[in-house]
Amino acid sequence: MIIQGKCHTFGNDIDTDAIIPARYLNTSDPEELARHCMEDADPTFAGRVQKGEVIVAGKNFGCGSSREHAPVAIKAAGVAAVIAASFARIFYRNAINIGLPIFESPAAAAGITAGDEVKIDAEKGEIVNLTRGETYQAAPFPPFMQELIAAGGLMPYVARKVKAHV
Amino acid sequence: MGMTITEKILAAHAGLEHVEPGQLINAKVDLALGNDITAPLAIQEFKKLGLKKVFDPERVVLVPDHFTPAKDIKSAEQAKILRDFAREQGLTNYFEIGRMGIEHCLLPEAGLVGPGDLVIGADSHTCTYGALGAFATGVGSTDLAAAMATGELWFKVPETILFRYHGRLQPWVGGKDLILSTIGRIGVDGARYMAMEFTGEAIRELSMDGRFTMANMAIEAGGKNGIFAVDAKTVEYIQGRLKRDYHIYQSDPDARYAREIDIDAGKIEPQVALPHLPENARSVKEIGEIKIDQVVIGSCTNGRLEDLRVAAQILKGQKVHPEVRLIIIPGTQKIYAEALEEGLIATFIEAGAAVSTPTCGPCLGGHMGILAKGERALATTNRNFVGRMGHPESEVYLAGPAVAAASAVKGRIAAPEEVIK
């Protein structure tokens, strides 16, 4: 999978409350969640973001709540991938489980500036900054997670297992 | 090579003799938990599988506690999804308003978690149950759906950091102060992807309520789980509650730790975490003059009976500052009833506090105490992120119940000794 798009940048420790504030969690509707995506980190983001663009952040992205509404809001807002220096554990798991591509790369997080155009080769974990002519490497997913991603997330994977057992 | 408690529990549930940090395993879960925010998504995913029944109707627990009693029509619809699913599936552990509690106070109290269990919950503070010597961790809704369907889930075996707390605790210092001080030391990602194992003589002296508070906030350091060795206090707590077998695991003397951190707990003073991260912790005496508009005493972190007793000890015969709103929320109906019996609720009301039925409401800016623009709250909750309790331009300070109660009286962040000489 190749992802190419313009980057929106954020700082360290962007928590799940900043990604989707709890005041909007009385619904699970992805479209409604997308309208408030990143609202408490940058209230203008949801209005500006275009389909296929990329979020780039510092360390510990997605810390805090287990709310899957956070990656769901990002995915439904049209964001094609998230690159961060590091991800919080539950967010990482949730993103993989729902099929939101994420890439852990401190070098990319440090090198990319808002507005840069990047091209990501998801299989290789290679991130090319087309604006600056730099290349960064993201940690590759372990084989099991590649299997999950290839299946389209956890539920299609579980569905296959459930069918095999029935 | 020996194993830690966390590694032993994971190995046992994966049917393996030995596991190593970093290993990906498939493990059986003893309990799977969801609430009115996370379960609706999980139920939707579960239904897509076309399965008729959850893996075990006694091991799926649903607690509507976040926006309940329902704050608006949308929340009511979300809670109804849980209610309908619980009835349709014949879940034995669905807890209705009036008979419920904040999930992480409720599950241990109701005897649903025991030592050696593997518990997953679609709520990040599921790590609370580590106080009972269980491996308990927060996951998302899709993970909950998978666990409800199969009774299993994938895990990466975490590395463990061992925290040893030495010495005797100072007056008014409790579990909240120990964990805030620890997060202040290692940072909000200091234990990212790792197990936090708590030990030492100060921990052995700590009550079960204090241990629940500490395990609860492991996630605020990025931890996968927080865990305590089972001792006589743990066994006493589960007696008469837990209705099934349990297994006590202890870390081997040659268990491998990623880090070992020694902490002189006797030097820790009551803590306050400044906005907007729990790692901004410092001694209450270093804070200076900070006026507050609201104090909240409650939540899965500090809504237990011991917390209410500490608050009442300070509020007895005092009045809440005229410019402060004090909201007190017992963690469960049982805690509420016991607080009533002990006269704590009367103390709160006489002091001028609002006392509520159990709810997570204010902790996550849901309802029952939302902050306006520019307002400042001191809370015994677990997070002080931007906008956590309301307006993005409001502020939340975190502390234990003693500092919270003293601050409610003084109208500014205050040490307990300023109220009780």
PDB file of N, CA, C and O in Angstrom, chain A residues 13 15 17 22-23 25-26 28 32 40 59-60 64-69 86-87 89-90 92-94 97-98 104 144-145 148 154-155 158-159 161-162, chain B residues 26 37 41 45 49 51 67 72 74-75 78 122-124 137-143 145-146 153-154 188-189 192-193 224 277 364 383 385 388 392:
ATOM      1  N   ASP A  13       2.573  13.953  23.335  1.00  0.00           N
ATOM      2  CA  ASP A  13       1.515  13.590  24.288  1.00  0.00           C
ATOM      3  C   ASP A  13       0.127  14.075  23.858  1.00  0.00           C
ATOM      4  O   ASP A  13      -0.644  14.577  24.682  1.00  0.00           O
ATOM      5  N   ASP A  15      -3.331  13.561  23.586  1.00  0.00           N
ATOM      6  CA  ASP A  15      -4.131  12.545  24.269  1.00  0.00           C
ATOM      7  C   ASP A  15      -5.457  12.319  23.553  1.00  0.00           C
ATOM      8  O   ASP A  15      -5.843  13.107  22.684  1.00  0.00           O
ATOM      9  N   ASP A  17      -8.405  12.669  24.646  1.00  0.00           N
ATOM     10  CA  ASP A  17      -9.381  13.743  24.875  1.00  0.00           C
ATOM     11  C   ASP A  17      -9.184  14.867  23.864  1.00  0.00           C
ATOM     12  O   ASP A  17     -10.143  15.513  23.450  1.00  0.00           O
ATOM     13  N   ALA A  22     -14.538  13.992  25.141  1.00  0.00           N
ATOM     14  CA  ALA A  22     -15.595  13.126  25.677  1.00  0.00           C
ATOM     15  C   ALA A  22     -16.984  13.721  25.477  1.00  0.00           C
ATOM     16  O   ALA A  22     -17.958  12.987  25.406  1.00  0.00           O
ATOM     17  N   ARG A  23     -17.066  15.052  25.349  1.00  0.00           N
ATOM     18  CA  ARG A  23     -18.400  15.644  25.197  1.00  0.00           C
ATOM     19  C   ARG A  23     -19.102  15.180  23.924  1.00  0.00           C
ATOM     20  O   ARG A  23     -20.302  15.353  23.786  1.00  0.00           O
ATOM     21  N   LEU A  25     -18.861  11.940  22.900  1.00  0.00           N
ATOM     22  CA  LEU A  25     -18.885  10.469  22.923  1.00  0.00           C
ATOM     23  C   LEU A  25     -20.248   9.877  23.244  1.00  0.00           C
ATOM     24  O   LEU A  25     -20.346   8.695  23.532  1.00  0.00           O
ATOM     25  N   ASN A  26     -21.292  10.710  23.191  1.00  0.00           N
ATOM     26  CA  ASN A  26     -22.629  10.128  23.364  1.00  0.00           C
ATOM     27  C   ASN A  26     -23.135   9.580  22.033  1.00  0.00           C
ATOM     28  O   ASN A  26     -24.300   9.271  21.880  1.00  0.00           O
ATOM     29  N   SER A  28     -21.613   6.918  18.516  1.00  0.00           N
ATOM     30  CA  SER A  28     -20.524   6.125  17.939  1.00  0.00           C
ATOM     31  C   SER A  28     -20.463   6.358  16.431  1.00  0.00           C
ATOM     32  O   SER A  28     -19.737   5.677  15.732  1.00  0.00           O
ATOM     33  N   GLU A  32     -20.031  11.784  12.570  1.00  0.00           N
ATOM     34  CA  GLU A  32     -20.208  12.818  13.588  1.00  0.00           C
ATOM     35  C   GLU A  32     -18.914  13.000  14.390  1.00  0.00           C
ATOM     36  O   GLU A  32     -18.527  14.117  14.725  1.00  0.00           O
ATOM     37  N   ASP A  40      -9.686  19.599  20.364  1.00  0.00           N
ATOM     38  CA  ASP A  40      -9.062  20.296  21.498  1.00  0.00           C
ATOM     39  C   ASP A  40      -7.538  20.432  21.345  1.00  0.00           C
ATOM     40  O   ASP A  40      -6.874  21.017  22.204  1.00  0.00           O
ATOM     41  N   LYS A  59       6.008  12.343  20.543  1.00  0.00           N
ATOM     42  CA  LYS A  59       5.973  11.096  21.322  1.00  0.00           C
ATOM     43  C   LYS A  59       4.610  10.868  21.978  1.00  0.00           C
ATOM     44  O   LYS A  59       3.864  11.809  22.208  1.00  0.00           O
ATOM     45  N   ASN A  60       4.304   9.578  22.232  1.00  0.00           N
ATOM     46  CA  ASN A  60       3.155   9.183  23.059  1.00  0.00           C
ATOM     47  C   ASN A  60       1.815   9.619  22.471  1.00  0.00           C
ATOM     48  O   ASN A  60       0.900   9.990  23.213  1.00  0.00           O
ATOM     49  N   GLY A  64      -3.868   8.101  27.100  1.00  0.00           N
ATOM     50  CA  GLY A  64      -5.123   8.335  27.808  1.00  0.00           C
ATOM     51  C   GLY A  64      -6.115   7.216  27.617  1.00  0.00           C
ATOM     52  O   GLY A  64      -5.792   6.054  27.799  1.00  0.00           O
ATOM     53  N   SER A  65      -7.305   7.598  27.186  1.00  0.00           N
ATOM     54  CA  SER A  65      -8.466   6.714  27.185  1.00  0.00           C
ATOM     55  C   SER A  65      -8.352   5.564  26.188  1.00  0.00           C
ATOM     56  O   SER A  65      -7.616   5.643  25.209  1.00  0.00           O
ATOM     57  N   SER A  66      -9.162   4.514  26.439  1.00  0.00           N
ATOM     58  CA  SER A  66      -9.204   3.374  25.515  1.00  0.00           C
ATOM     59  C   SER A  66     -10.169   3.645  24.365  1.00  0.00           C
ATOM     60  O   SER A  66     -10.315   2.804  23.495  1.00  0.00           O
ATOM     61  N   ARG A  67     -10.817   4.808  24.379  1.00  0.00           N
ATOM     62  CA  ARG A  67     -11.874   5.090  23.403  1.00  0.00           C
ATOM     63  C   ARG A  67     -11.394   4.877  21.960  1.00  0.00           C
ATOM     64  O   ARG A  67     -10.550   5.574  21.458  1.00  0.00           O
ATOM     65  N   GLU A  68     -11.999   3.871  21.330  1.00  0.00           N
ATOM     66  CA  GLU A  68     -11.665   3.566  19.944  1.00  0.00           C
ATOM     67  C   GLU A  68     -12.185   4.675  19.034  1.00  0.00           C
ATOM     68  O   GLU A  68     -11.803   4.773  17.863  1.00  0.00           O
ATOM     69  N   HIS A  69     -13.067   5.506  19.612  1.00  0.00           N
ATOM     70  CA  HIS A  69     -13.594   6.654  18.874  1.00  0.00           C
ATOM     71  C   HIS A  69     -12.448   7.552  18.381  1.00  0.00           C
ATOM     72  O   HIS A  69     -12.631   8.291  17.417  1.00  0.00           O
ATOM     73  N   SER A  86       6.311   8.112  18.815  1.00  0.00           N
ATOM     74  CA  SER A  86       5.861   6.892  19.503  1.00  0.00           C
ATOM     75  C   SER A  86       4.363   6.992  19.737  1.00  0.00           C
ATOM     76  O   SER A  86       3.795   8.081  19.746  1.00  0.00           O
ATOM     77  N   PHE A  87       3.730   5.827  19.917  1.00  0.00           N
ATOM     78  CA  PHE A  87       2.288   5.767  20.175  1.00  0.00           C
ATOM     79  C   PHE A  87       2.023   5.184  21.556  1.00  0.00           C
ATOM     80  O   PHE A  87       2.771   4.320  22.017  1.00  0.00           O
ATOM     81  N   ARG A  89       0.033   2.693  24.019  1.00  0.00           N
ATOM     82  CA  ARG A  89      -0.245   1.283  23.731  1.00  0.00           C
ATOM     83  C   ARG A  89      -1.665   1.017  23.219  1.00  0.00           C
ATOM     84  O   ARG A  89      -1.859   0.345  22.216  1.00  0.00           O
ATOM     85  N   ILE A  90      -2.675   1.527  23.942  1.00  0.00           N
ATOM     86  CA  ILE A  90      -4.054   1.169  23.557  1.00  0.00           C
ATOM     87  C   ILE A  90      -4.399   1.788  22.199  1.00  0.00           C
ATOM     88  O   ILE A  90      -5.042   1.161  21.371  1.00  0.00           O
ATOM     89  N   TYR A  92      -2.383   2.398  19.755  1.00  0.00           N
ATOM     90  CA  TYR A  92      -1.661   1.600  18.760  1.00  0.00           C
ATOM     91  C   TYR A  92      -2.496   0.366  18.396  1.00  0.00           C
ATOM     92  O   TYR A  92      -2.749   0.078  17.234  1.00  0.00           O
ATOM     93  N   ARG A  93      -2.944  -0.332  19.442  1.00  0.00           N
ATOM     94  CA  ARG A  93      -3.745  -1.540  19.273  1.00  0.00           C
ATOM     95  C   ARG A  93      -5.050  -1.245  18.541  1.00  0.00           C
ATOM     96  O   ARG A  93      -5.436  -1.956  17.615  1.00  0.00           O
ATOM     97  N   ASN A  94      -5.710  -0.178  18.988  1.00  0.00           N
ATOM     98  CA  ASN A  94      -6.993   0.189  18.377  1.00  0.00           C
ATOM     99  C   ASN A  94      -6.825   0.538  16.899  1.00  0.00           C
ATOM    100  O   ASN A  94      -7.666   0.185  16.075  1.00  0.00           O
ATOM    101  N   ASN A  97      -6.357  -2.579  15.005  1.00  0.00           N
ATOM    102  CA  ASN A  97      -7.608  -3.345  15.018  1.00  0.00           C
ATOM    103  C   ASN A  97      -8.654  -2.809  14.058  1.00  0.00           C
ATOM    104  O   ASN A  97      -9.462  -3.562  13.529  1.00  0.00           O
ATOM    105  N   ILE A  98      -8.679  -1.480  13.859  1.00  0.00           N
ATOM    106  CA  ILE A  98      -9.702  -0.926  12.959  1.00  0.00           C
ATOM    107  C   ILE A  98      -9.142  -0.625  11.564  1.00  0.00           C
ATOM    108  O   ILE A  98      -9.848  -0.113  10.705  1.00  0.00           O
ATOM    109  N   GLU A 104       5.562   4.296  13.377  1.00  0.00           N
ATOM    110  CA  GLU A 104       6.357   4.834  14.477  1.00  0.00           C
ATOM    111  C   GLU A 104       7.746   5.181  13.941  1.00  0.00           C
ATOM    112  O   GLU A 104       8.484   4.283  13.523  1.00  0.00           O
ATOM    113  N   PHE A 144       2.657 -11.162  12.817  1.00  0.00           N
ATOM    114  CA  PHE A 144       1.271 -11.346  13.266  1.00  0.00           C
ATOM    115  C   PHE A 144       0.434 -10.107  12.966  1.00  0.00           C
ATOM    116  O   PHE A 144      -0.713 -10.194  12.527  1.00  0.00           O
ATOM    117  N   MET A 145       1.024  -8.917  13.196  1.00  0.00           N
ATOM    118  CA  MET A 145       0.269  -7.689  12.953  1.00  0.00           C
ATOM    119  C   MET A 145       0.084  -7.450  11.461  1.00  0.00           C
ATOM    120  O   MET A 145      -0.945  -6.938  11.042  1.00  0.00           O
ATOM    121  N   LEU A 148      -2.892  -9.326  10.636  1.00  0.00           N
ATOM    122  CA  LEU A 148      -4.096  -8.601  11.057  1.00  0.00           C
ATOM    123  C   LEU A 148      -4.433  -7.511  10.052  1.00  0.00           C
ATOM    124  O   LEU A 148      -5.587  -7.363   9.642  1.00  0.00           O
ATOM    125  N   LEU A 154      -8.909  -6.569  13.117  1.00  0.00           N
ATOM    126  CA  LEU A 154      -9.103  -7.715  14.013  1.00  0.00           C
ATOM    127  C   LEU A 154     -10.386  -8.495  13.719  1.00  0.00           C
ATOM    128  O   LEU A 154     -10.385  -9.716  13.750  1.00  0.00           O
ATOM    129  N   MET A 155     -11.486  -7.805  13.445  1.00  0.00           N
ATOM    130  CA  MET A 155     -12.749  -8.530  13.303  1.00  0.00           C
ATOM    131  C   MET A 155     -12.782  -9.462  12.087  1.00  0.00           C
ATOM    132  O   MET A 155     -13.226 -10.604  12.220  1.00  0.00           O
ATOM    133  N   VAL A 158     -10.829 -12.383  13.236  1.00  0.00           N
ATOM    134  CA  VAL A 158     -11.596 -13.212  14.175  1.00  0.00           C
ATOM    135  C   VAL A 158     -12.690 -13.969  13.439  1.00  0.00           C
ATOM    136  O   VAL A 158     -12.925 -15.154  13.701  1.00  0.00           O
ATOM    137  N   ALA A 159     -13.340 -13.303  12.483  1.00  0.00           N
ATOM    138  CA  ALA A 159     -14.423 -13.937  11.730  1.00  0.00           C
ATOM    139  C   ALA A 159     -13.917 -15.208  11.027  1.00  0.00           C
ATOM    140  O   ALA A 159     -14.597 -16.227  11.028  1.00  0.00           O
ATOM    141  N   LYS A 161     -11.394 -17.028  12.008  1.00  0.00           N
ATOM    142  CA  LYS A 161     -11.126 -18.051  13.039  1.00  0.00           C
ATOM    143  C   LYS A 161     -12.421 -18.690  13.515  1.00  0.00           C
ATOM    144  O   LYS A 161     -12.509 -19.897  13.709  1.00  0.00           O
ATOM    145  N   VAL A 162     -13.439 -17.829  13.739  1.00  0.00           N
ATOM    146  CA  VAL A 162     -14.735 -18.322  14.227  1.00  0.00           C
ATOM    147  C   VAL A 162     -15.323 -19.310  13.227  1.00  0.00           C
ATOM    148  O   VAL A 162     -15.778 -20.385  13.593  1.00  0.00           O
TER     149      VAL A 162
ATOM    150  N   ASN B  26      -1.596 -15.701  22.335  1.00  0.00           N
ATOM    151  CA  ASN B  26      -3.047 -15.690  22.331  1.00  0.00           C
ATOM    152  C   ASN B  26      -3.459 -16.244  23.692  1.00  0.00           C
ATOM    153  O   ASN B  26      -3.042 -17.334  24.063  1.00  0.00           O
ATOM    154  N   ILE B  37     -19.871   3.946  26.897  1.00  0.00           N
ATOM    155  CA  ILE B  37     -19.196   4.612  25.775  1.00  0.00           C
ATOM    156  C   ILE B  37     -18.580   3.568  24.846  1.00  0.00           C
ATOM    157  O   ILE B  37     -18.704   3.656  23.635  1.00  0.00           O
ATOM    158  N   LEU B  41     -20.023   0.263  20.496  1.00  0.00           N
ATOM    159  CA  LEU B  41     -19.180  -0.056  19.333  1.00  0.00           C
ATOM    160  C   LEU B  41     -18.826  -1.541  19.312  1.00  0.00           C
ATOM    161  O   LEU B  41     -18.810  -2.174  18.255  1.00  0.00           O
ATOM    162  N   GLU B  45     -19.754  -4.476  16.518  1.00  0.00           N
ATOM    163  CA  GLU B  45     -18.746  -5.339  15.881  1.00  0.00           C
ATOM    164  C   GLU B  45     -19.049  -6.817  16.135  1.00  0.00           C
ATOM    165  O   GLU B  45     -18.897  -7.655  15.249  1.00  0.00           O
ATOM    166  N   LEU B  49     -20.314 -10.401  13.328  1.00  0.00           N
ATOM    167  CA  LEU B  49     -19.777 -11.761  13.196  1.00  0.00           C
ATOM    168  C   LEU B  49     -20.885 -12.790  12.960  1.00  0.00           C
ATOM    169  O   LEU B  49     -20.611 -13.922  12.566  1.00  0.00           O
ATOM    170  N   LEU B  51     -22.631 -14.188  15.252  1.00  0.00           N
ATOM    171  CA  LEU B  51     -22.709 -15.167  16.345  1.00  0.00           C
ATOM    172  C   LEU B  51     -23.963 -14.926  17.175  1.00  0.00           C
ATOM    173  O   LEU B  51     -24.390 -13.790  17.336  1.00  0.00           O
ATOM    174  N   PHE B  67     -22.030   8.216  31.119  1.00  0.00           N
ATOM    175  CA  PHE B  67     -22.989   9.319  30.899  1.00  0.00           C
ATOM    176  C   PHE B  67     -24.302   9.050  31.627  1.00  0.00           C
ATOM    177  O   PHE B  67     -25.343   9.556  31.241  1.00  0.00           O
ATOM    178  N   ASP B  72     -28.548  12.871  28.305  1.00  0.00           N
ATOM    179  CA  ASP B  72     -29.318  13.392  27.171  1.00  0.00           C
ATOM    180  C   ASP B  72     -29.848  12.217  26.357  1.00  0.00           C
ATOM    181  O   ASP B  72     -29.595  11.055  26.696  1.00  0.00           O
ATOM    182  N   LYS B  74     -29.126  11.088  23.325  1.00  0.00           N
ATOM    183  CA  LYS B  74     -28.103  10.245  22.681  1.00  0.00           C
ATOM    184  C   LYS B  74     -27.464   9.282  23.678  1.00  0.00           C
ATOM    185  O   LYS B  74     -27.227   8.118  23.366  1.00  0.00           O
ATOM    186  N   SER B  75     -27.158   9.790  24.879  1.00  0.00           N
ATOM    187  CA  SER B  75     -26.576   8.915  25.912  1.00  0.00           C
ATOM    188  C   SER B  75     -27.555   7.824  26.310  1.00  0.00           C
ATOM    189  O   SER B  75     -27.155   6.687  26.576  1.00  0.00           O
ATOM    190  N   GLN B  78     -27.384   5.130  23.791  1.00  0.00           N
ATOM    191  CA  GLN B  78     -26.167   4.326  23.949  1.00  0.00           C
ATOM    192  C   GLN B  78     -26.354   3.321  25.090  1.00  0.00           C
ATOM    193  O   GLN B  78     -26.021   2.149  24.948  1.00  0.00           O
ATOM    194  N   ALA B 122     -12.810  -2.587  28.037  1.00  0.00           N
ATOM    195  CA  ALA B 122     -12.761  -1.484  27.084  1.00  0.00           C
ATOM    196  C   ALA B 122     -12.888  -0.187  27.877  1.00  0.00           C
ATOM    197  O   ALA B 122     -13.870   0.545  27.799  1.00  0.00           O
ATOM    198  N   ASP B 123     -11.882   0.037  28.699  1.00  0.00           N
ATOM    199  CA  ASP B 123     -11.733   1.255  29.481  1.00  0.00           C
ATOM    200  C   ASP B 123     -10.297   1.240  29.972  1.00  0.00           C
ATOM    201  O   ASP B 123      -9.837   0.228  30.509  1.00  0.00           O
ATOM    202  N   SER B 124      -9.613   2.341  29.786  1.00  0.00           N
ATOM    203  CA  SER B 124      -8.172   2.335  30.052  1.00  0.00           C
ATOM    204  C   SER B 124      -7.840   2.063  31.518  1.00  0.00           C
ATOM    205  O   SER B 124      -6.778   1.553  31.820  1.00  0.00           O
ATOM    206  N   THR B 137      -5.949  -5.148  31.906  1.00  0.00           N
ATOM    207  CA  THR B 137      -5.485  -4.106  30.997  1.00  0.00           C
ATOM    208  C   THR B 137      -6.625  -3.541  30.165  1.00  0.00           C
ATOM    209  O   THR B 137      -7.611  -4.229  29.890  1.00  0.00           O
ATOM    210  N   GLY B 138      -6.467  -2.282  29.802  1.00  0.00           N
ATOM    211  CA  GLY B 138      -7.465  -1.609  28.987  1.00  0.00           C
ATOM    212  C   GLY B 138      -7.251  -1.898  27.516  1.00  0.00           C
ATOM    213  O   GLY B 138      -6.115  -1.998  27.047  1.00  0.00           O
ATOM    214  N   VAL B 139      -8.356  -2.065  26.792  1.00  0.00           N
ATOM    215  CA  VAL B 139      -8.302  -2.300  25.351  1.00  0.00           C
ATOM    216  C   VAL B 139      -9.412  -1.465  24.708  1.00  0.00           C
ATOM    217  O   VAL B 139     -10.168  -0.797  25.394  1.00  0.00           O
ATOM    218  N   GLY B 140      -9.533  -1.543  23.394  1.00  0.00           N
ATOM    219  CA  GLY B 140     -10.588  -0.826  22.697  1.00  0.00           C
ATOM    220  C   GLY B 140     -11.818  -1.688  22.485  1.00  0.00           C
ATOM    221  O   GLY B 140     -11.881  -2.836  22.930  1.00  0.00           O
ATOM    222  N   SER B 141     -12.792  -1.108  21.786  1.00  0.00           N
ATOM    223  CA  SER B 141     -14.075  -1.792  21.582  1.00  0.00           C
ATOM    224  C   SER B 141     -13.941  -3.015  20.688  1.00  0.00           C
ATOM    225  O   SER B 141     -14.609  -4.030  20.920  1.00  0.00           O
ATOM    226  N   THR B 142     -13.104  -2.947  19.663  1.00  0.00           N
ATOM    227  CA  THR B 142     -12.951  -4.091  18.760  1.00  0.00           C
ATOM    228  C   THR B 142     -12.326  -5.272  19.502  1.00  0.00           C
ATOM    229  O   THR B 142     -12.730  -6.417  19.316  1.00  0.00           O
ATOM    230  N   ASP B 143     -11.356  -4.966  20.377  1.00  0.00           N
ATOM    231  CA  ASP B 143     -10.775  -6.025  21.213  1.00  0.00           C
ATOM    232  C   ASP B 143     -11.845  -6.648  22.103  1.00  0.00           C
ATOM    233  O   ASP B 143     -11.888  -7.868  22.291  1.00  0.00           O
ATOM    234  N   ALA B 145     -15.012  -6.798  21.480  1.00  0.00           N
ATOM    235  CA  ALA B 145     -15.885  -7.608  20.612  1.00  0.00           C
ATOM    236  C   ALA B 145     -15.251  -8.975  20.354  1.00  0.00           C
ATOM    237  O   ALA B 145     -15.922 -10.011  20.441  1.00  0.00           O
ATOM    238  N   ALA B 146     -13.955  -8.980  20.066  1.00  0.00           N
ATOM    239  CA  ALA B 146     -13.257 -10.244  19.791  1.00  0.00           C
ATOM    240  C   ALA B 146     -13.269 -11.136  21.031  1.00  0.00           C
ATOM    241  O   ALA B 146     -13.494 -12.345  20.939  1.00  0.00           O
ATOM    242  N   LEU B 153      -7.834 -13.336  23.338  1.00  0.00           N
ATOM    243  CA  LEU B 153      -7.320 -12.119  22.713  1.00  0.00           C
ATOM    244  C   LEU B 153      -5.808 -12.230  22.559  1.00  0.00           C
ATOM    245  O   LEU B 153      -5.160 -12.978  23.292  1.00  0.00           O
ATOM    246  N   TRP B 154      -5.280 -11.466  21.604  1.00  0.00           N
ATOM    247  CA  TRP B 154      -3.816 -11.466  21.433  1.00  0.00           C
ATOM    248  C   TRP B 154      -3.195 -10.446  22.370  1.00  0.00           C
ATOM    249  O   TRP B 154      -3.770  -9.387  22.646  1.00  0.00           O
ATOM    250  N   VAL B 188       4.699  10.642  31.639  1.00  0.00           N
ATOM    251  CA  VAL B 188       3.461  10.001  31.174  1.00  0.00           C
ATOM    252  C   VAL B 188       3.705   8.885  30.154  1.00  0.00           C
ATOM    253  O   VAL B 188       2.774   8.163  29.807  1.00  0.00           O
ATOM    254  N   ASP B 189       4.940   8.761  29.663  1.00  0.00           N
ATOM    255  CA  ASP B 189       5.220   7.585  28.826  1.00  0.00           C
ATOM    256  C   ASP B 189       6.374   6.768  29.413  1.00  0.00           C
ATOM    257  O   ASP B 189       6.973   5.948  28.725  1.00  0.00           O
ATOM    258  N   ARG B 192       5.553   3.101  29.139  1.00  0.00           N
ATOM    259  CA  ARG B 192       4.786   2.791  27.918  1.00  0.00           C
ATOM    260  C   ARG B 192       5.017   1.344  27.497  1.00  0.00           C
ATOM    261  O   ARG B 192       6.151   0.909  27.378  1.00  0.00           O
ATOM    262  N   TYR B 193       3.923   0.617  27.263  1.00  0.00           N
ATOM    263  CA  TYR B 193       3.953  -0.803  26.868  1.00  0.00           C
ATOM    264  C   TYR B 193       4.480  -1.725  27.959  1.00  0.00           C
ATOM    265  O   TYR B 193       4.763  -2.880  27.708  1.00  0.00           O
ATOM    266  N   LYS B 224       0.969  -0.904  30.681  1.00  0.00           N
ATOM    267  CA  LYS B 224      -0.007  -1.861  30.179  1.00  0.00           C
ATOM    268  C   LYS B 224      -0.842  -2.375  31.344  1.00  0.00           C
ATOM    269  O   LYS B 224      -2.034  -2.566  31.232  1.00  0.00           O
ATOM    270  N   LEU B 277      -0.937  17.617  32.376  1.00  0.00           N
ATOM    271  CA  LEU B 277      -0.532  16.215  32.343  1.00  0.00           C
ATOM    272  C   LEU B 277      -0.344  15.704  33.773  1.00  0.00           C
ATOM    273  O   LEU B 277       0.156  16.437  34.634  1.00  0.00           O
ATOM    274  N   LEU B 364     -14.599  12.859  33.085  1.00  0.00           N
ATOM    275  CA  LEU B 364     -14.287  12.972  31.658  1.00  0.00           C
ATOM    276  C   LEU B 364     -15.081  14.085  31.000  1.00  0.00           C
ATOM    277  O   LEU B 364     -15.253  14.099  29.780  1.00  0.00           O
ATOM    278  N   ARG B 383      -7.014  12.228  35.348  1.00  0.00           N
ATOM    279  CA  ARG B 383      -6.450  12.916  34.173  1.00  0.00           C
ATOM    280  C   ARG B 383      -6.722  14.401  34.234  1.00  0.00           C
ATOM    281  O   ARG B 383      -7.815  14.816  34.638  1.00  0.00           O
ATOM    282  N   PHE B 385      -5.896  16.397  31.347  1.00  0.00           N
ATOM    283  CA  PHE B 385      -5.642  16.821  29.968  1.00  0.00           C
ATOM    284  C   PHE B 385      -6.441  18.084  29.646  1.00  0.00           C
ATOM    285  O   PHE B 385      -7.422  18.393  30.320  1.00  0.00           O
ATOM    286  N   ARG B 388     -10.389  18.216  29.726  1.00  0.00           N
ATOM    287  CA  ARG B 388     -10.837  16.947  30.295  1.00  0.00           C
ATOM    288  C   ARG B 388     -12.168  17.069  31.050  1.00  0.00           C
ATOM    289  O   ARG B 388     -13.010  16.201  30.991  1.00  0.00           O
ATOM    290  N   PRO B 392     -12.241  23.697  26.830  1.00  0.00           N
ATOM    291  CA  PRO B 392     -10.805  23.534  26.550  1.00  0.00           C
ATOM    292  C   PRO B 392      -9.934  24.572  27.261  1.00  0.00           C
ATOM    293  O   PRO B 392      -8.742  24.342  27.458  1.00  0.00           O
TER     294      PRO B 392
END
